[in-house]
Amino acid sequence: MNQMTNVKADRPAPMLRVDNLTHRVRLETDTLTILQGVSLEINRGESVAIVGRSGSGKTTLLGLLAGLDTPSDGTVELDGAMISQLSEDERAKLRAHRVGFVFQSFQLLPALSALENVMLPLELAGSEAPEDRARELLERVGLGERLNHSPRQLSGGEQQRVAIARAFASDPAILFADEPTGNLDNRTGQSVSDLLMELNREQGTTLVMVTHDEHLAARCSRQFHIEAGVLTEPSAVEELTH
Amino acid sequence: MAAARKLMSVRRDWRERDVRVVLVALIIAVATVATIALFAAQLQRTLVSSASSFLAADRQLEAENGREIPPDWLTEAQSRGLETGRMVEFSTMVFGAGGFQLVSVKAVSDEYPLRGQIETQAAPEQPRELVRSGPPPGEVWINPRLLRLLELEIGDSLEVGNRNLKVSSLLVREPDGGFRLSALAPRVMMHVDDVTSTGVIQEGSRVEYVYLFAGDDTVIEDYYQWLEPRLEPSHEWEGVRDGETFSRSLERAERFLLLGGSLAVLLAAVAVAVASRQYALAQRDTVALLKTLGVRSRGIGRLYLRRLVLWGVTGVVGGLMVALPLFWLLTRLLSEVLERPVEFHLSPQALIPALLTALVSLFAFAYPPIRRLRDVPAMRVLRSQPGEAGRGALTDAAIAILAVFGLVWLYAGEISLVVSLLAGLALLLGALGLLGWLLVALLRKVRGGGNAWRLALVGLYRHRRASLSQMAVFAMTLMLAATLVLVRTSLLNDWQAQLPENAPNHFLINIAPDAVEEVGAFWQERGQPLNQLYPMVRGRLTELNGEPVKEAVSKDERIGALNRELNLTWMSALPEDNEIVQGQWFGQGDVDGVSVEAELAEKLGLALGDRLTFTIGSEKVTEPVTSIRTVQWDSMKPNFYMAFPPDGGLTDMPATWITSFYLPSDEKTALNAFSRSFPTISVLEIDHIIDRIQQIVRQVTQAIEAILALILAAALVVMAAVVSATLHDRQREGALLRTLGGRQSLLVRSTMLEFALLGGFAGVLGVAAAEVAVWALQFRMFEGSFSWHWQVVLPVPLISALVLAFFGRWQLRPVLNVSPMLLLRRLE
Ligand SMILES: Nc1ncnc2c1ncn2[C@@H]1O[C@H](COP(=O)(O)OP(=O)(O)OP(=O)(O)O)[C@@H](O)[C@H]1O
Ligand SMILES: [Mg+2]
C-alpha cells in the first residue's frame, strides 16, 4: 500500500526529508558514532514507527528530525525548511508552530497545573485564546475534571494524556513521540496509543513515533528498523511474509 | 551500610550545591559574629584606654567629703595587682614677687598620671614636651599665666602656705584637665608629699581627694565589687564610660557593632534555613531509596544528625579560619588609625556568640526539615507524594524565629533591638501577605503570549508560591542590610553634626565686662571670630522652696552640682541645641523665673513653680522654675545648668563673660600674644580633646565600614542560596520552553523581567520595613531624629531589581546555547 511513495515523479513535497544523516558525539577518549548514513522521506499525513533495541539511537534520531539538535553530517528538511541552515531562533519558531512532542518521561512542569502545562505552547505561539483551546483539548483526552491538578497528583497515564494534549495544542503539522507508552502498563498504554492515533487522524497530523510496542508499530502506515545507528525499512512485502 | 555511609560522606556532600550554601552561610555567620565580637572587645579596650587618659587612669575615686579614704582600700587594690595613684585638689592663695593670687592646686603622687601624659614647657616660647610624671617634691609646675600675674621667672620660688617651692616648669596641659569650667583659677601642680608641710589644709577646708586606679578590666570590676558596699554617698567612682563626653559616642559605636552582629546572625540563619530545606527536599529520594533497602527511620535520623554535626564543625573551623586573619587585619587598621601599636588580644569569651550562632543556625534552622526526612515514606521511590513540599514549614518557621530572636537578644542584650526588628519583620510579612493576595487577584487574568512582559507576569503568577517565599527572603535580606546602612549613615551624620569641622576648640573664661569688646576685636583682627558670649555668675543653689537644699534633697542622692559653685547665666534666646521639655522659655520682657537643666531637675525632684534660692557672694536670689530644658553636654559650647532671663534675677550681680571659638592649630601662637594682652582671661584649650574624639569617631567609622562589608557579603550569600533553590526547576522549565519553541531572547527577557519584578517588589518592601525598624531603633537606641532616607529608598529597589534580573539571566546560562536535545537528556 506504500508503493506510491517509491514513485518520485508526481509526489507532493514531503513533510520530512532526511539525506545521509550522520551523528557523532565526542567522548573523553574517542568519538562515538550514534547514527550512520540515515536517509528517509516521510509524506504528509503518514504515520511512521521507528523500532529498535535500547541504545540503538532512536531518541537521537527523533531529536535530529525535530530540530532539537543539529547533525554532524547530512541534512534534514522539515516542512520545506533545511534545519541545519536555520538559526536556533528560527528553529524555535518552527517548533512552536509546526512541531509537537510527546516524551517518554512526560516532561510536564510540576509548578504548573495540567491546564497551564497545555497552555504553554499556545502562549509561546502567541495564540489568541490559549485557555479555551487547552480546556477543550484536556476534555478531549478525558481530563476535563482535572484541569487544575498538578502533575504530581496525576497517575502516569494521566500525565501522558496531558502531554499528548500539550503536543496537539499548537496544531502541529508533525508530531514526534518518543516511546509514548514506554512508561505505562499494557492497558493504559493501549488507551494512550488509541488516543494518540485518534487525534492524529482527526487533526491530519504527520506522526513519527519511536516505540517498542509491536501493536502500536503495526498501526502505523510505515515502519523503520534501526540497529546500531543504521536505519532500514523492510519492504511492505517482507513485512507481510513475516 | 557501607554504600549508605558513602552516600553520607561530607566530601561528597560538598559537591551538592545546597550543602555548599549551608556551609558557606555557616562559615560566614561564624566569621562575621566572631570578627565582630573579637573586634568589638578590642575596640572597647582601645577606646577605653585612649579615653582613659582623660581620667589619667582607668577609674577615679573621688572623695568630696574632704576626708581621705581608709588606707586599706588602696592596699586592697594593690594586692589585687592594680596600679594606684593619689591626688589632692584644693584652692589656696599663693605668693610671688609680684603679689598674690588665688590658685587651684593639684598635688599628685609619683604614679600620676597612670594613663596619658602631661604637657609641659621649660619656659615660655620653648617647645612643649610630654612627660609621664608630675613635679618631684620641692618643686611646682605652674600655669603660664601665673608667671605674669606674679612676675615670676622659671627657677624662682613660689610661696604655698608655709613652704617655698621652686617653679621648675610650666604646666601647659594635664591629661585629666577635661573642660570643667569650675577650674577657673590658674593651676599649680605640686607633689602630694609636700601638702602637709604647707599647712594649707585645715579642718573644714574644701579639699577633694582623688584616687586613681588602672589595670585589667575584670580586676577593676572585681575590686569595685569589693569596694562598693564600703562607699559613702560622698564618694564617687568614676569610669570613662560615665564621663559625659564619650559615653554616648562609645555606646552608640558598641550598639552599632552589636546590631551589625545580630543582623549577620539573622542573615546567616535565613541562608542556612533556605539551603537546608532545599537540601532536605532533594534528599527525599535518597532517603526513600535507603528505606526500600531496609534502613530504618532511626538509622536515617542518626545518619543525618551525624552529618549536621560534621557541618557544624566545618562551619566553626572554617569561620574561625576566616575570622582570625580578618580580625588581625582590622587590628592592624586600628593601630594605623591611632598611629600607635594596638595589642592583638584574643578574648576567648568573644568566641562564644559565634559558637552559639552556629549551633542555633544548625539546630533551629537546618535540623527541622532534615529531621523530617525520617518520615519520608519508602513509597516515594515509586511515586512522588503530593503536597509533601509545604508540610511543616510553618512549625519550622515558628521555632526558627523564636530561636533566632532569642539569640539576638542574648547577643545584643537589647529587648528594644529585638522588638524593632520584629516590628519591621511583622510589617514585611503583612505586606507580603497583601502582595500575595494582589498577585493572585490581579495576575490571574493575565495570559501569556509571545510577549516577554506577559510571560513574566504569568511566570510570577504561576510560581506565586516560590515567588512569594523568595520575595520574603529577599525583602528580609534587603531590610536587614538597609537597616544597617541607614543606622550607619545616621550615626555618622550625628557624629559629624556634633563635631563639625570647625567646632569651637578654645574657651575664653573670665572676660571682664569692659574687656568684652576689646577681646572680640583682638580675635576678629586675626580672622577667628568669637561665638556667642554668655555672662557668667558664680553661685550656689542653697534653698529649695525655702528649705535648705541639702535637707530638701534625700541624703543618698549624690549630686555634684550641689557641692560646687554653679555657673549661672542669663540669655534671651534658647541656644539652638537646647530643648524645652517642660514649661516655657522666657518671653519678650519676662524678668522672672529660671530655666533648669533637665537631668539636674530630675535629680533634685524639681517641678515647675518650685522656688530656687541661689547664694551669690553675700546676696540671695530666689526665682521660680519656669522651664526645664535639655542640654547637649557634648556640644563643646558653653552650657549652663541654670539660665535666667535678661534683666532677671542676676541683674547687678558680678558677672564675667565666657565664649568659645575655633582656632586652627597653626594659629595657636596667637594665644601667647592674647595672654600678654589679657593676662586675667583664662584660655581653656580643648582642641586635643576634640582631636581625640574625632580620632575615635574615625576608628569606629572604619570598623563600621568593615563590618558592613562583611554583612553585605552575608546578604549576597542569602540571595544566592535562595536563587539556587529553584535553579533546577527553572532550568528544566527553560529547557522545555525551548523544546516547545520558545525563542532564546524571549526566554531571557521574560526571565529577567520576572526576576526584576521580584527584586523590585522585594526592594520596596525591604526598604519600607527597614524604615520602620530604623524608626523604632532610632527612638529606642540611638536617640537620633528620624527622617525618610531618600538616598536609600530610591536606589535599593532599583539595584535589587537589577541584581536579581542578572541573577535570573545567570541561572538560565546552562539552558541557552545548548541544543534542547542535550538539555532534555540532562534533565531526564
Ligand atoms: N550526548 C551523548 N553523549 C554520549 N553518548 C550519547 C549521547 N547521546 C546519545 N548517546 C549514546 O548514543 C546511544 C543511543 O542513544 P539513544 O538515546 O538515541 O538510544 P535509544 O535508542 O533512544 O535507547 P532507549 O530505547 O533506551 O531510549 C546510546 O548508547 C547513548 O548512550
Ligand atoms: Mg530513547
PDB file of C-alpha atoms in Angstrom, chain B residues 25 92 130 144 189 213 225 237 257 287 369 520 553 558 561 576 596 602 626 656 674 721 743 746 791:
ATOM      1  CA  ALA B  25      26.424  30.528  55.168  1.00  0.00           C
ATOM      2  CA  THR B  92      44.607  78.489  98.065  1.00  0.00           C
ATOM      3  CA  LEU B 130      55.262  65.319  77.030  1.00  0.00           C
ATOM      4  CA  PRO B 144      51.980  80.132  82.223  1.00  0.00           C
ATOM      5  CA  MET B 189      50.760  71.367  90.317  1.00  0.00           C
ATOM      6  CA  PHE B 213      43.246  53.108  89.567  1.00  0.00           C
ATOM      7  CA  GLN B 225      32.522  44.690  93.780  1.00  0.00           C
ATOM      8  CA  TRP B 237      33.520  56.099  91.474  1.00  0.00           C
ATOM      9  CA  LEU B 257      28.564  46.708  66.281  1.00  0.00           C
ATOM     10  CA  VAL B 287      16.069   8.533  51.864  1.00  0.00           C
ATOM     11  CA  PRO B 369      13.454  19.908  57.752  1.00  0.00           C
ATOM     12  CA  GLY B 520      36.236  90.428  70.299  1.00  0.00           C
ATOM     13  CA  VAL B 553      17.024  66.502  98.766  1.00  0.00           C
ATOM     14  CA  ARG B 558      24.968  62.347  95.447  1.00  0.00           C
ATOM     15  CA  ALA B 561      26.221  70.182  91.304  1.00  0.00           C
ATOM     16  CA  GLU B 576      19.841  76.040  69.296  1.00  0.00           C
ATOM     17  CA  VAL B 596      16.820  74.405  84.868  1.00  0.00           C
ATOM     18  CA  GLU B 602      15.156  65.252  87.851  1.00  0.00           C
ATOM     19  CA  THR B 626       9.629  78.371  84.730  1.00  0.00           C
ATOM     20  CA  THR B 656      32.227  87.847  83.825  1.00  0.00           C
ATOM     21  CA  PHE B 674      46.497  87.130  73.705  1.00  0.00           C
ATOM     22  CA  ALA B 721      21.058  30.446  48.371  1.00  0.00           C
ATOM     23  CA  ARG B 743      12.956  31.716  21.414  1.00  0.00           C
ATOM     24  CA  LEU B 746      12.068  35.690  24.728  1.00  0.00           C
ATOM     25  CA  GLN B 791      19.179  58.156  49.236  1.00  0.00           C
TER      26      GLN B 791
END
